[in-house]
Amino acid sequence: MMDLAASLLSPEFFAAILRVSTPIILVAMGVLISERAGVVNIGAEGMMLSGAFCGVVFSAYTGSATVGLVAAIVAGMVGGLFMSFAVHVLRANLFLSGIALNLAASAGTILALFALTGEKGISGTLDSEVLPSVHIPWIQDLPVLGTILSGHHILTYVAFLSVPAVAIFMMRTPTGLRMRAVGENPEAAKATGLSVIRLQLQAFLLCGVFAGAGGAFLSMGYVSWFSQNMTAGRGFIALAAEVMGAGGAYGTLAASLLLGSVDVLAIALAGEGLPSELLQAAPYVVTVLALALYGLRQAKQKTIGTVH
Amino acid sequence: MQMTGDETAPQKALVEFREIGKTYPNGTVALRNVSFQVIEGDILAVCGENGAGKSTLMKILAGIEQPTQGTIHYEGRQRRIADPNVAGDMGIGMVHQHFSLIRSLSVAENLALGQEPRRGLLIDRRAAADRVRELAQKFSLDVDPNTKVGSLSVAAQQKVEILKALSRNTRLLILDEPSAVLTPQETQELFVQLRSLRARGVTIIFISHKLHEVRALANRITVIRSGEVVEDGVLSEMSDAAISKLVMGVDVTRASRNQRDLSAATPVVVVKKATVATGDADRRIDAIDLTIRAGEILGIAGVDGSGQEGVVDLLCGNVQPDEGDIALLGKPMALATTLDWRRAGMAHLPGDRFQIGGAPHMSLVDNVMAGSHRDKQFTRGPFLRVGAMVARTNELIKTFNVRCLGPREPLNSLSGGNAQKLVAAREFSSNPKFLIVNQPTRGIDVAAAAMIHGELLRLSQNGTAILLVTSDLDELLQLSDRVAVMFDGRIAVVLENDGLTPERLGPFMLGLEKTS
């Protein structure tokens, strides 16, 4: 038990939290943009999976990690385009379109993997590239902080830097303001002369950028392969993080880190002989609990907020 | 030299509608061959019943809808107003009946939306706030740029909406029923502001169906009936009777109430210190005392959301009070459900005929049968007697003069007024001892409203106790024997209606006065 306590307080444990939270933060930022624009993107999981797959395939065939990352982002944006087409042009239901995208991505990536490699489970035969890690001068030499903060994958730093960027984008730029207006009251926004569809399309595309990058982190980060359904519900956890963060970028970051910590804790505890199935369920259980607490708080706030 | 009088000013047309027509894709004709001019510097009242096409015409002018025929000329040039931005650039601003504001954004953000001042990539928030202050000062409309719109009162939100419409060098301001959400005092203030805008050279078009407001504000009037212009002229040359005949196409006699002394009549509903402290904040009520006597119409006034809906919920069995007692004809009802209330003789004409009052996609027969489908006369064993149901529906259609294609048509194929008449027919025909009517004539034409008013007075003469909740003060004062004014979930005052005026009610509605 002493070992466990020591490992929970070790710098490596905190570094692991940053690593595990990275894809959740990235996708949650994308979900945040889509949600505030009034088109909460259930398809984030599918966009992420497509990104993970395209990153591996394109980096393997071109030999360039950068091309892989760009391909992953484009794959996410194509997902955004699909969502916008389904919702705005075909007038399909937003949630059903998202579910359709998730199912299509899950099956489509397996099909494409089989067509390319003859394998259905894992892209082991593809020689794909990995995005670089960054060692920060000065900080990497510090005793504890060096281990926690330095040496991470480049997308981890991107994820953390994207949080203030998204906050400023949503709250301080004209496009962010317009997206929030469209998300809250599309009729009023329309009467003001805004194009609801154009703004929501932009939101879907931005969400695709983040989801694609989140997917690339999974398959081009600490591993260099794609395996079927490797996103394992992280797109949905990102959706939960955004709801827990109440639509704010910093709150969403905090929620993502909480959910990431639970994941890391579960891995650490697995070494202590607790049943691993139980531990693997932990992040999902925490998500449900957090959402329930959030719902209670909302109900309370609603009644407080509306008193004149 | 400044021109002041209407007669001396040159009659220059700012807008000219030429043979405007609008047919919706489903074949509904909203406007037909509409031609008239809006004279620069005028306050023009556009009058007509609900559904006459007034709002559609104004939306066309504001670029929100496109005409299917005809042209609009602005300052002598033919213009196509493709969207609200084009209208804004032309100097046309519209204040919508349902505000087009985003509640979570500040006043400054709402006004800047779509034309944000920038500094680099970001919004220049200081410039946006300064712009609001400048506009507010210019038009003497006092608002704080940094307040969130959702936290403002309705009257203040309307000021913001007007400022927004004026924010782009506006020369023509359109207002769609601006007084519908205001108290009489707030309406007076609005009119003062509109007159001062006119003095600054802003041409104003306002939609209304309240004749006294039209008289107070406008100098010209255009009357639209069934999508066509039936009158267009100088207001001072027309009598009230002539206008009201033009609006409706027929003479309508208003039902009027006789002054009665009901203090000795049997109390039908007695509410003592009833409190509902849970649920939506604007439906909560606090220590309500009410008595409604047989044959009495008790009107409830108040700014929307002051607890009127809570009283309705309480007296139709939707909610049970947390504290206090209710009795219907001496029977305790504090724990009663809606079914108990109905069995005890309650009937209820709800505020929304297509949400609560009726099932829009179901037939008139089904709607008439709702609630009485278990009655012996309509059942045979486990089956419904469809013939008897249809006969009953036809009977009600006839007595209430519901204009429809037949009893099997869905409810939403009827106009608002006819749908309301059908739902009212169902509720009124049960000979209720106690009747709740909530916004009985909102959004329906004057002829249907007059019919419903007549029925309410007839029921009250037959001894029904009636609770009337309405935000239309004219209707309230026309029908009520007594008026209870609500503010913040409480009853501020109960007044005998012996020549009450809207102005007398205003201070109580705003919470400025109360008698406890």
PDB file of N, CA and C in Angstrom, chain A residues 36 168-195 199 299-300 302-308, chain B residues 62 64 83-85 96 99-105 109-110 112-119 121-125 164 168 279-282 284 305-306 488-489:
ATOM      1  N   ARG A  36     -21.825  25.440 -28.383  1.00  0.00           N
ATOM      2  CA  ARG A  36     -22.196  26.842 -28.206  1.00  0.00           C
ATOM      3  C   ARG A  36     -22.863  27.398 -29.462  1.00  0.00           C
ATOM      4  N   ILE A 168     -10.768  32.713 -25.820  1.00  0.00           N
ATOM      5  CA  ILE A 168     -10.723  34.034 -26.455  1.00  0.00           C
ATOM      6  C   ILE A 168     -11.552  34.033 -27.738  1.00  0.00           C
ATOM      7  N   PHE A 169     -11.433  32.944 -28.493  1.00  0.00           N
ATOM      8  CA  PHE A 169     -12.197  32.856 -29.741  1.00  0.00           C
ATOM      9  C   PHE A 169     -13.695  32.978 -29.468  1.00  0.00           C
ATOM     10  N   MET A 170     -14.191  32.213 -28.504  1.00  0.00           N
ATOM     11  CA  MET A 170     -15.635  32.220 -28.252  1.00  0.00           C
ATOM     12  C   MET A 170     -16.117  33.531 -27.645  1.00  0.00           C
ATOM     13  N   MET A 171     -15.312  34.079 -26.715  1.00  0.00           N
ATOM     14  CA  MET A 171     -15.807  35.212 -25.942  1.00  0.00           C
ATOM     15  C   MET A 171     -15.441  36.572 -26.537  1.00  0.00           C
ATOM     16  N   ARG A 172     -14.334  36.627 -27.305  1.00  0.00           N
ATOM     17  CA  ARG A 172     -13.827  37.941 -27.667  1.00  0.00           C
ATOM     18  C   ARG A 172     -13.799  38.229 -29.163  1.00  0.00           C
ATOM     19  N   THR A 173     -14.008  37.217 -30.007  1.00  0.00           N
ATOM     20  CA  THR A 173     -13.944  37.504 -31.444  1.00  0.00           C
ATOM     21  C   THR A 173     -15.356  37.616 -32.031  1.00  0.00           C
ATOM     22  N   PRO A 174     -15.485  38.349 -33.114  1.00  0.00           N
ATOM     23  CA  PRO A 174     -16.808  38.476 -33.753  1.00  0.00           C
ATOM     24  C   PRO A 174     -17.411  37.122 -34.107  1.00  0.00           C
ATOM     25  N   THR A 175     -16.594  36.210 -34.666  1.00  0.00           N
ATOM     26  CA  THR A 175     -17.154  34.912 -35.054  1.00  0.00           C
ATOM     27  C   THR A 175     -17.663  34.143 -33.832  1.00  0.00           C
ATOM     28  N   GLY A 176     -16.894  34.190 -32.731  1.00  0.00           N
ATOM     29  CA  GLY A 176     -17.320  33.500 -31.514  1.00  0.00           C
ATOM     30  C   GLY A 176     -18.628  34.060 -30.983  1.00  0.00           C
ATOM     31  N   LEU A 177     -18.719  35.382 -30.983  1.00  0.00           N
ATOM     32  CA  LEU A 177     -19.949  36.045 -30.515  1.00  0.00           C
ATOM     33  C   LEU A 177     -21.138  35.621 -31.367  1.00  0.00           C
ATOM     34  N   ARG A 178     -20.907  35.600 -32.684  1.00  0.00           N
ATOM     35  CA  ARG A 178     -22.001  35.220 -33.593  1.00  0.00           C
ATOM     36  C   ARG A 178     -22.406  33.767 -33.379  1.00  0.00           C
ATOM     37  N   MET A 179     -21.391  32.902 -33.165  1.00  0.00           N
ATOM     38  CA  MET A 179     -21.727  31.494 -32.925  1.00  0.00           C
ATOM     39  C   MET A 179     -22.560  31.352 -31.661  1.00  0.00           C
ATOM     40  N   ARG A 180     -22.207  32.083 -30.608  1.00  0.00           N
ATOM     41  CA  ARG A 180     -22.984  31.989 -29.368  1.00  0.00           C
ATOM     42  C   ARG A 180     -24.394  32.508 -29.583  1.00  0.00           C
ATOM     43  N   ALA A 181     -24.518  33.579 -30.365  1.00  0.00           N
ATOM     44  CA  ALA A 181     -25.842  34.140 -30.648  1.00  0.00           C
ATOM     45  C   ALA A 181     -26.694  33.120 -31.391  1.00  0.00           C
ATOM     46  N   VAL A 182     -26.103  32.494 -32.408  1.00  0.00           N
ATOM     47  CA  VAL A 182     -26.832  31.508 -33.212  1.00  0.00           C
ATOM     48  C   VAL A 182     -27.222  30.307 -32.354  1.00  0.00           C
ATOM     49  N   GLY A 183     -26.314  29.917 -31.450  1.00  0.00           N
ATOM     50  CA  GLY A 183     -26.584  28.758 -30.603  1.00  0.00           C
ATOM     51  C   GLY A 183     -27.700  29.021 -29.615  1.00  0.00           C
ATOM     52  N   GLU A 184     -27.779  30.238 -29.137  1.00  0.00           N
ATOM     53  CA  GLU A 184     -28.780  30.527 -28.105  1.00  0.00           C
ATOM     54  C   GLU A 184     -30.147  30.828 -28.699  1.00  0.00           C
ATOM     55  N   ASN A 185     -30.195  31.585 -29.770  1.00  0.00           N
ATOM     56  CA  ASN A 185     -31.488  31.990 -30.326  1.00  0.00           C
ATOM     57  C   ASN A 185     -31.356  32.171 -31.836  1.00  0.00           C
ATOM     58  N   PRO A 186     -31.455  31.062 -32.571  1.00  0.00           N
ATOM     59  CA  PRO A 186     -31.233  31.140 -34.022  1.00  0.00           C
ATOM     60  C   PRO A 186     -32.191  32.095 -34.736  1.00  0.00           C
ATOM     61  N   GLU A 187     -33.450  32.139 -34.268  1.00  0.00           N
ATOM     62  CA  GLU A 187     -34.425  33.016 -34.923  1.00  0.00           C
ATOM     63  C   GLU A 187     -33.992  34.478 -34.809  1.00  0.00           C
ATOM     64  N   ALA A 188     -33.579  34.846 -33.580  1.00  0.00           N
ATOM     65  CA  ALA A 188     -33.161  36.223 -33.355  1.00  0.00           C
ATOM     66  C   ALA A 188     -31.907  36.533 -34.161  1.00  0.00           C
ATOM     67  N   ALA A 189     -30.983  35.580 -34.207  1.00  0.00           N
ATOM     68  CA  ALA A 189     -29.741  35.793 -34.952  1.00  0.00           C
ATOM     69  C   ALA A 189     -30.053  36.017 -36.427  1.00  0.00           C
ATOM     70  N   LYS A 190     -31.012  35.247 -36.914  1.00  0.00           N
ATOM     71  CA  LYS A 190     -31.410  35.363 -38.310  1.00  0.00           C
ATOM     72  C   LYS A 190     -32.000  36.746 -38.590  1.00  0.00           C
ATOM     73  N   ALA A 191     -32.843  37.202 -37.669  1.00  0.00           N
ATOM     74  CA  ALA A 191     -33.469  38.520 -37.845  1.00  0.00           C
ATOM     75  C   ALA A 191     -32.421  39.628 -37.808  1.00  0.00           C
ATOM     76  N   THR A 192     -31.287  39.350 -37.163  1.00  0.00           N
ATOM     77  CA  THR A 192     -30.202  40.329 -37.106  1.00  0.00           C
ATOM     78  C   THR A 192     -29.385  40.298 -38.389  1.00  0.00           C
ATOM     79  N   GLY A 193     -29.603  39.298 -39.213  1.00  0.00           N
ATOM     80  CA  GLY A 193     -28.897  39.226 -40.485  1.00  0.00           C
ATOM     81  C   GLY A 193     -27.752  38.228 -40.491  1.00  0.00           C
ATOM     82  N   LEU A 194     -27.631  37.415 -39.427  1.00  0.00           N
ATOM     83  CA  LEU A 194     -26.578  36.402 -39.417  1.00  0.00           C
ATOM     84  C   LEU A 194     -27.041  35.179 -40.196  1.00  0.00           C
ATOM     85  N   SER A 195     -26.055  34.453 -40.784  1.00  0.00           N
ATOM     86  CA  SER A 195     -26.386  33.215 -41.474  1.00  0.00           C
ATOM     87  C   SER A 195     -26.178  32.056 -40.513  1.00  0.00           C
ATOM     88  N   LEU A 199     -22.604  29.754 -39.970  1.00  0.00           N
ATOM     89  CA  LEU A 199     -21.906  29.739 -38.680  1.00  0.00           C
ATOM     90  C   LEU A 199     -21.858  28.339 -38.090  1.00  0.00           C
ATOM     91  N   ALA A 299     -30.450  22.484 -11.935  1.00  0.00           N
ATOM     92  CA  ALA A 299     -31.848  22.604 -11.525  1.00  0.00           C
ATOM     93  C   ALA A 299     -31.973  23.682 -10.452  1.00  0.00           C
ATOM     94  N   LYS A 300     -31.006  23.684  -9.521  1.00  0.00           N
ATOM     95  CA  LYS A 300     -31.020  24.659  -8.449  1.00  0.00           C
ATOM     96  C   LYS A 300     -30.817  26.067  -9.019  1.00  0.00           C
ATOM     97  N   LYS A 302     -31.337  27.158 -11.960  1.00  0.00           N
ATOM     98  CA  LYS A 302     -32.441  27.611 -12.787  1.00  0.00           C
ATOM     99  C   LYS A 302     -33.480  28.293 -11.911  1.00  0.00           C
ATOM    100  N   THR A 303     -33.795  27.658 -10.793  1.00  0.00           N
ATOM    101  CA  THR A 303     -34.828  28.244  -9.943  1.00  0.00           C
ATOM    102  C   THR A 303     -34.322  29.512  -9.258  1.00  0.00           C
ATOM    103  N   ILE A 304     -33.031  29.537  -8.919  1.00  0.00           N
ATOM    104  CA  ILE A 304     -32.495  30.759  -8.309  1.00  0.00           C
ATOM    105  C   ILE A 304     -32.443  31.869  -9.354  1.00  0.00           C
ATOM    106  N   GLY A 305     -31.946  31.483 -10.532  1.00  0.00           N
ATOM    107  CA  GLY A 305     -31.699  32.487 -11.554  1.00  0.00           C
ATOM    108  C   GLY A 305     -32.925  33.210 -12.057  1.00  0.00           C
ATOM    109  N   THR A 306     -34.083  32.557 -11.976  1.00  0.00           N
ATOM    110  CA  THR A 306     -35.245  33.172 -12.607  1.00  0.00           C
ATOM    111  C   THR A 306     -36.058  34.040 -11.651  1.00  0.00           C
ATOM    112  N   VAL A 307     -35.691  34.063 -10.364  1.00  0.00           N
ATOM    113  CA  VAL A 307     -36.402  34.954  -9.439  1.00  0.00           C
ATOM    114  C   VAL A 307     -36.106  36.402  -9.835  1.00  0.00           C
ATOM    115  N   HIS A 308     -37.157  37.210  -9.948  1.00  0.00           N
ATOM    116  CA  HIS A 308     -36.900  38.574 -10.411  1.00  0.00           C
ATOM    117  C   HIS A 308     -36.245  39.399  -9.324  1.00  0.00           C
TER     118      HIS A 308
ATOM    119  N   ALA B  62     -38.554  44.497 -43.979  1.00  0.00           N
ATOM    120  CA  ALA B  62     -37.339  44.365 -43.177  1.00  0.00           C
ATOM    121  C   ALA B  62     -36.389  43.304 -43.725  1.00  0.00           C
ATOM    122  N   ILE B  64     -36.827  40.086 -44.024  1.00  0.00           N
ATOM    123  CA  ILE B  64     -36.877  38.761 -43.405  1.00  0.00           C
ATOM    124  C   ILE B  64     -37.628  37.782 -44.310  1.00  0.00           C
ATOM    125  N   ASP B  83     -32.092  40.489 -47.532  1.00  0.00           N
ATOM    126  CA  ASP B  83     -31.996  39.980 -46.160  1.00  0.00           C
ATOM    127  C   ASP B  83     -31.958  41.163 -45.196  1.00  0.00           C
ATOM    128  N   PRO B  84     -32.014  40.879 -43.896  1.00  0.00           N
ATOM    129  CA  PRO B  84     -32.083  41.989 -42.919  1.00  0.00           C
ATOM    130  C   PRO B  84     -30.864  42.923 -42.998  1.00  0.00           C
ATOM    131  N   ASN B  85     -29.725  42.420 -43.455  1.00  0.00           N
ATOM    132  CA  ASN B  85     -28.559  43.286 -43.586  1.00  0.00           C
ATOM    133  C   ASN B  85     -28.776  44.369 -44.627  1.00  0.00           C
ATOM    134  N   HIS B  96     -39.183  43.653 -33.207  1.00  0.00           N
ATOM    135  CA  HIS B  96     -40.063  42.503 -33.353  1.00  0.00           C
ATOM    136  C   HIS B  96     -40.952  42.326 -32.134  1.00  0.00           C
ATOM    137  N   PHE B  99     -38.977  39.604 -29.077  1.00  0.00           N
ATOM    138  CA  PHE B  99     -37.724  40.319 -29.241  1.00  0.00           C
ATOM    139  C   PHE B  99     -36.658  39.468 -29.905  1.00  0.00           C
ATOM    140  N   SER B 100     -35.853  40.113 -30.737  1.00  0.00           N
ATOM    141  CA  SER B 100     -34.774  39.388 -31.407  1.00  0.00           C
ATOM    142  C   SER B 100     -33.469  39.646 -30.676  1.00  0.00           C
ATOM    143  N   LEU B 101     -33.524  39.537 -29.352  1.00  0.00           N
ATOM    144  CA  LEU B 101     -32.314  39.753 -28.559  1.00  0.00           C
ATOM    145  C   LEU B 101     -31.802  38.424 -28.032  1.00  0.00           C
ATOM    146  N   ILE B 102     -30.482  38.363 -27.797  1.00  0.00           N
ATOM    147  CA  ILE B 102     -29.879  37.166 -27.223  1.00  0.00           C
ATOM    148  C   ILE B 102     -29.703  37.431 -25.728  1.00  0.00           C
ATOM    149  N   ARG B 103     -30.408  36.652 -24.915  1.00  0.00           N
ATOM    150  CA  ARG B 103     -30.509  36.975 -23.496  1.00  0.00           C
ATOM    151  C   ARG B 103     -29.182  36.909 -22.745  1.00  0.00           C
ATOM    152  N   SER B 104     -28.304  35.984 -23.105  1.00  0.00           N
ATOM    153  CA  SER B 104     -27.076  35.827 -22.319  1.00  0.00           C
ATOM    154  C   SER B 104     -26.008  36.843 -22.721  1.00  0.00           C
ATOM    155  N   LEU B 105     -26.243  37.591 -23.773  1.00  0.00           N
ATOM    156  CA  LEU B 105     -25.263  38.597 -24.187  1.00  0.00           C
ATOM    157  C   LEU B 105     -25.597  39.952 -23.568  1.00  0.00           C
ATOM    158  N   GLU B 109     -23.128  43.842 -26.701  1.00  0.00           N
ATOM    159  CA  GLU B 109     -22.896  42.720 -27.628  1.00  0.00           C
ATOM    160  C   GLU B 109     -24.098  42.524 -28.545  1.00  0.00           C
ATOM    161  N   ASN B 110     -25.305  42.669 -27.992  1.00  0.00           N
ATOM    162  CA  ASN B 110     -26.496  42.523 -28.816  1.00  0.00           C
ATOM    163  C   ASN B 110     -26.557  43.568 -29.919  1.00  0.00           C
ATOM    164  N   ALA B 112     -24.002  45.144 -31.188  1.00  0.00           N
ATOM    165  CA  ALA B 112     -22.873  45.038 -32.108  1.00  0.00           C
ATOM    166  C   ALA B 112     -23.006  43.833 -33.037  1.00  0.00           C
ATOM    167  N   LEU B 113     -23.803  42.861 -32.614  1.00  0.00           N
ATOM    168  CA  LEU B 113     -23.890  41.589 -33.317  1.00  0.00           C
ATOM    169  C   LEU B 113     -24.063  41.777 -34.830  1.00  0.00           C
ATOM    170  N   GLY B 114     -23.146  41.164 -35.587  1.00  0.00           N
ATOM    171  CA  GLY B 114     -23.240  41.248 -37.039  1.00  0.00           C
ATOM    172  C   GLY B 114     -22.452  42.394 -37.636  1.00  0.00           C
ATOM    173  N   GLN B 115     -22.093  43.406 -36.807  1.00  0.00           N
ATOM    174  CA  GLN B 115     -21.306  44.540 -37.313  1.00  0.00           C
ATOM    175  C   GLN B 115     -20.352  44.999 -36.201  1.00  0.00           C
ATOM    176  N   GLU B 116     -19.643  44.001 -35.648  1.00  0.00           N
ATOM    177  CA  GLU B 116     -18.824  44.235 -34.466  1.00  0.00           C
ATOM    178  C   GLU B 116     -17.655  45.163 -34.776  1.00  0.00           C
ATOM    179  N   PRO B 117     -17.426  46.168 -33.930  1.00  0.00           N
ATOM    180  CA  PRO B 117     -16.199  46.959 -34.084  1.00  0.00           C
ATOM    181  C   PRO B 117     -14.999  46.087 -33.698  1.00  0.00           C
ATOM    182  N   ARG B 118     -13.915  46.164 -34.457  1.00  0.00           N
ATOM    183  CA  ARG B 118     -12.788  45.264 -34.202  1.00  0.00           C
ATOM    184  C   ARG B 118     -11.546  46.016 -33.809  1.00  0.00           C
ATOM    185  N   ARG B 119     -10.735  45.344 -33.017  1.00  0.00           N
ATOM    186  CA  ARG B 119      -9.375  45.798 -32.811  1.00  0.00           C
ATOM    187  C   ARG B 119      -8.525  44.568 -33.050  1.00  0.00           C
ATOM    188  N   LEU B 121      -7.954  41.053 -34.236  1.00  0.00           N
ATOM    189  CA  LEU B 121      -8.875  39.942 -34.447  1.00  0.00           C
ATOM    190  C   LEU B 121     -10.044  39.977 -33.475  1.00  0.00           C
ATOM    191  N   LEU B 122      -9.895  40.781 -32.433  1.00  0.00           N
ATOM    192  CA  LEU B 122     -10.883  40.741 -31.361  1.00  0.00           C
ATOM    193  C   LEU B 122     -11.932  41.841 -31.526  1.00  0.00           C
ATOM    194  N   ILE B 123     -13.030  41.664 -30.764  1.00  0.00           N
ATOM    195  CA  ILE B 123     -14.054  42.698 -30.728  1.00  0.00           C
ATOM    196  C   ILE B 123     -13.531  43.846 -29.866  1.00  0.00           C
ATOM    197  N   ASP B 124     -13.704  45.063 -30.329  1.00  0.00           N
ATOM    198  CA  ASP B 124     -13.337  46.224 -29.527  1.00  0.00           C
ATOM    199  C   ASP B 124     -14.505  46.515 -28.590  1.00  0.00           C
ATOM    200  N   ARG B 125     -14.406  45.964 -27.369  1.00  0.00           N
ATOM    201  CA  ARG B 125     -15.555  46.031 -26.472  1.00  0.00           C
ATOM    202  C   ARG B 125     -15.841  47.462 -26.017  1.00  0.00           C
ATOM    203  N   LYS B 164     -31.370  48.912 -30.939  1.00  0.00           N
ATOM    204  CA  LYS B 164     -30.759  48.036 -31.936  1.00  0.00           C
ATOM    205  C   LYS B 164     -31.297  48.372 -33.323  1.00  0.00           C
ATOM    206  N   ARG B 168     -28.262  51.583 -36.974  1.00  0.00           N
ATOM    207  CA  ARG B 168     -27.569  51.670 -38.260  1.00  0.00           C
ATOM    208  C   ARG B 168     -28.078  52.842 -39.076  1.00  0.00           C
ATOM    209  N   GLY B 279     -41.200  24.489  -8.120  1.00  0.00           N
ATOM    210  CA  GLY B 279     -41.504  24.606  -9.545  1.00  0.00           C
ATOM    211  C   GLY B 279     -40.942  25.897 -10.115  1.00  0.00           C
ATOM    212  N   ASP B 280     -41.363  26.204 -11.350  1.00  0.00           N
ATOM    213  CA  ASP B 280     -40.847  27.397 -12.032  1.00  0.00           C
ATOM    214  C   ASP B 280     -41.103  28.646 -11.204  1.00  0.00           C
ATOM    215  N   ALA B 281     -40.122  29.527 -11.178  1.00  0.00           N
ATOM    216  CA  ALA B 281     -40.209  30.710 -10.329  1.00  0.00           C
ATOM    217  C   ALA B 281     -41.407  31.579 -10.696  1.00  0.00           C
ATOM    218  N   ASP B 282     -41.711  31.700 -11.994  1.00  0.00           N
ATOM    219  CA  ASP B 282     -42.800  32.604 -12.354  1.00  0.00           C
ATOM    220  C   ASP B 282     -44.171  31.945 -12.225  1.00  0.00           C
ATOM    221  N   ARG B 284     -44.797  30.451  -9.147  1.00  0.00           N
ATOM    222  CA  ARG B 284     -44.945  30.291  -7.703  1.00  0.00           C
ATOM    223  C   ARG B 284     -45.906  31.325  -7.164  1.00  0.00           C
ATOM    224  N   GLY B 305     -46.046  36.531 -15.879  1.00  0.00           N
ATOM    225  CA  GLY B 305     -45.087  35.880 -14.996  1.00  0.00           C
ATOM    226  C   GLY B 305     -45.156  36.354 -13.564  1.00  0.00           C
ATOM    227  N   SER B 306     -46.238  37.036 -13.165  1.00  0.00           N
ATOM    228  CA  SER B 306     -46.355  37.513 -11.787  1.00  0.00           C
ATOM    229  C   SER B 306     -47.029  36.501 -10.873  1.00  0.00           C
ATOM    230  N   ASP B 488     -45.303  39.570  -8.266  1.00  0.00           N
ATOM    231  CA  ASP B 488     -44.305  38.741  -7.597  1.00  0.00           C
ATOM    232  C   ASP B 488     -44.945  37.597  -6.800  1.00  0.00           C
ATOM    233  N   GLY B 489     -45.946  36.943  -7.393  1.00  0.00           N
ATOM    234  CA  GLY B 489     -46.535  35.772  -6.761  1.00  0.00           C
ATOM    235  C   GLY B 489     -47.561  36.078  -5.690  1.00  0.00           C
TER     236      GLY B 489
END
